[in-house]
Coordinates of C-alpha atoms in Angstrom, one line a residue:
X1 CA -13.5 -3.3 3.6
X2 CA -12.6 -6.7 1.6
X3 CA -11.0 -6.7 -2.0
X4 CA -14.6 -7.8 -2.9
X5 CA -16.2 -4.7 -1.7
X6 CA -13.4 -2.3 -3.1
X7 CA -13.9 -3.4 -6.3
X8 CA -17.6 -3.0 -6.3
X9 CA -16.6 0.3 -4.8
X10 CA -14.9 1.5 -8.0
X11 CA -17.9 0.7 -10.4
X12 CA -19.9 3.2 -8.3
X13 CA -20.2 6.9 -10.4
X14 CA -18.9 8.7 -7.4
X15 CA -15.4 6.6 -7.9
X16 CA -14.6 8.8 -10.9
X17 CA -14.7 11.9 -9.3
X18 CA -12.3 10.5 -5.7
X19 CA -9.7 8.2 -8.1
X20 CA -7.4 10.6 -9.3
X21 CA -6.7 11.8 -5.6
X22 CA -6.7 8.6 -4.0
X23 CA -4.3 7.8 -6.4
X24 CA -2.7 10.8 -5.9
X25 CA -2.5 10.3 -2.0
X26 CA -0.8 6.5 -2.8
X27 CA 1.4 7.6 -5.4
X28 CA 2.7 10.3 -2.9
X29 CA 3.0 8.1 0.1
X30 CA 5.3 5.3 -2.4
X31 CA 7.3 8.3 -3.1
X32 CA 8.1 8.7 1.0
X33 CA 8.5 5.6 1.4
X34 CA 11.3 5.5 -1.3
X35 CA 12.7 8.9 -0.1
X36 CA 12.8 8.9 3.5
X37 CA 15.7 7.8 6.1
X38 CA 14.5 8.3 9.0
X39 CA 12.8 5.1 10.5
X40 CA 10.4 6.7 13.1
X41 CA 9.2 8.6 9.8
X42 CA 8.6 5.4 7.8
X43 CA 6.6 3.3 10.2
X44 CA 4.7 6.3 10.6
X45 CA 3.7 6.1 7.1
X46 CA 3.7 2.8 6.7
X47 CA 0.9 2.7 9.8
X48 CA -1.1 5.4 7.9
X49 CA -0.8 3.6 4.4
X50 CA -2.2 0.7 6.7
X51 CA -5.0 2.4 7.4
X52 CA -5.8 3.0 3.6
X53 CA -4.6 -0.4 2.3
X54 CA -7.9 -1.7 0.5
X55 CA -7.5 1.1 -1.8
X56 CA -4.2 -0.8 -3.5
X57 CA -6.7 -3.3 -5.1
X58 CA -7.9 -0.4 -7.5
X59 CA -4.5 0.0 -8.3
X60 CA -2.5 -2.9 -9.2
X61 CA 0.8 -1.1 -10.5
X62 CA 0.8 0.8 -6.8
X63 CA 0.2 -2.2 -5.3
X64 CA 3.3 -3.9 -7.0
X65 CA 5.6 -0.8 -6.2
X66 CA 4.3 -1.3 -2.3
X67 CA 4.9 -4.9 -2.1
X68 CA 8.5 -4.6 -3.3
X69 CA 9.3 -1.4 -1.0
X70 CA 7.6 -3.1 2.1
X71 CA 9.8 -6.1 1.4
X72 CA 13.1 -4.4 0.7
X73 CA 11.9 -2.5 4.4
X74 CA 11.4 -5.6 6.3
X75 CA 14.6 -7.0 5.0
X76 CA 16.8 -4.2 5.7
X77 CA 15.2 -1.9 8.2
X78 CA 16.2 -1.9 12.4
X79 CA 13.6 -4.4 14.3
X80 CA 10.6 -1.7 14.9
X81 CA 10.7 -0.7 11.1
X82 CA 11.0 -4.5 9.9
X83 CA 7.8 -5.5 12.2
X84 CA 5.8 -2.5 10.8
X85 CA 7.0 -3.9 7.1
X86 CA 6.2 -7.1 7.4
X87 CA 2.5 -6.3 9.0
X88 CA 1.9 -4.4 5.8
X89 CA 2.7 -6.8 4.0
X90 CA 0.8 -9.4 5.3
X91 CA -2.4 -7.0 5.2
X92 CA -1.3 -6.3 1.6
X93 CA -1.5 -9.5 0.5
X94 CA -5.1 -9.9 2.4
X95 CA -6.2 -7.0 0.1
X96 CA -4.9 -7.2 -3.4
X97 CA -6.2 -9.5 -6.3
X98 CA -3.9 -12.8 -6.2
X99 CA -2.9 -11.6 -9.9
X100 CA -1.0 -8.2 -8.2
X101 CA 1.3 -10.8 -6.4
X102 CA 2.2 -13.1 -9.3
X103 CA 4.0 -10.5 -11.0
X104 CA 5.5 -8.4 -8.4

């Protein structure tokens, strides 16, 4: 799924009703990714937060806070951790609005 087709996605009625726990499922897997130590624990969320990457577009602030975190990873993790980083990132910035990134 594009950014085009997730943001169609969010006009749809049925968006209401999933939003708050998609967010809630983002929000919670930013709060791993800032908490955890252990590396074979963070590219294992990191590869399941790749998974459900279009979803960022619908929230730009999350988006912002994953870009940062993704970066600070890839700059500072071991070499397996910094690959799965930098992958995310590049599909990151494949699926957020251009805006997201100017002000991250």
């Amino acid at each position: 799924m594009n950014k085009e087709n997730m943001l169609k996605t969010t006009k749809k009625s049925e968006w209401k009703s999933v939003r708050p726990l998609i967010k809630s499922y983002l929000r919670s897997s930013l709060f791993l990714l800032n908490q955890e130590m252990d590396n074979q624990i963070l590219m294992f969320v990191i590869s399941q937060l790749r998974l459900s990457i279009m979803f960022f577009a619908a929230f730009p602030s999350l988006a912002k806070r994953l870009i940062k975190r993704s970066i600070h990873l890839w700059a500072t993790g071991d070499e397996n951790l910094s690959a799965c980083s930098f992958l995310l990132y590049g599909t990151l910035l494949q699926s957020v609005p251009p805006t997201t990134l100017i002000y991250a």
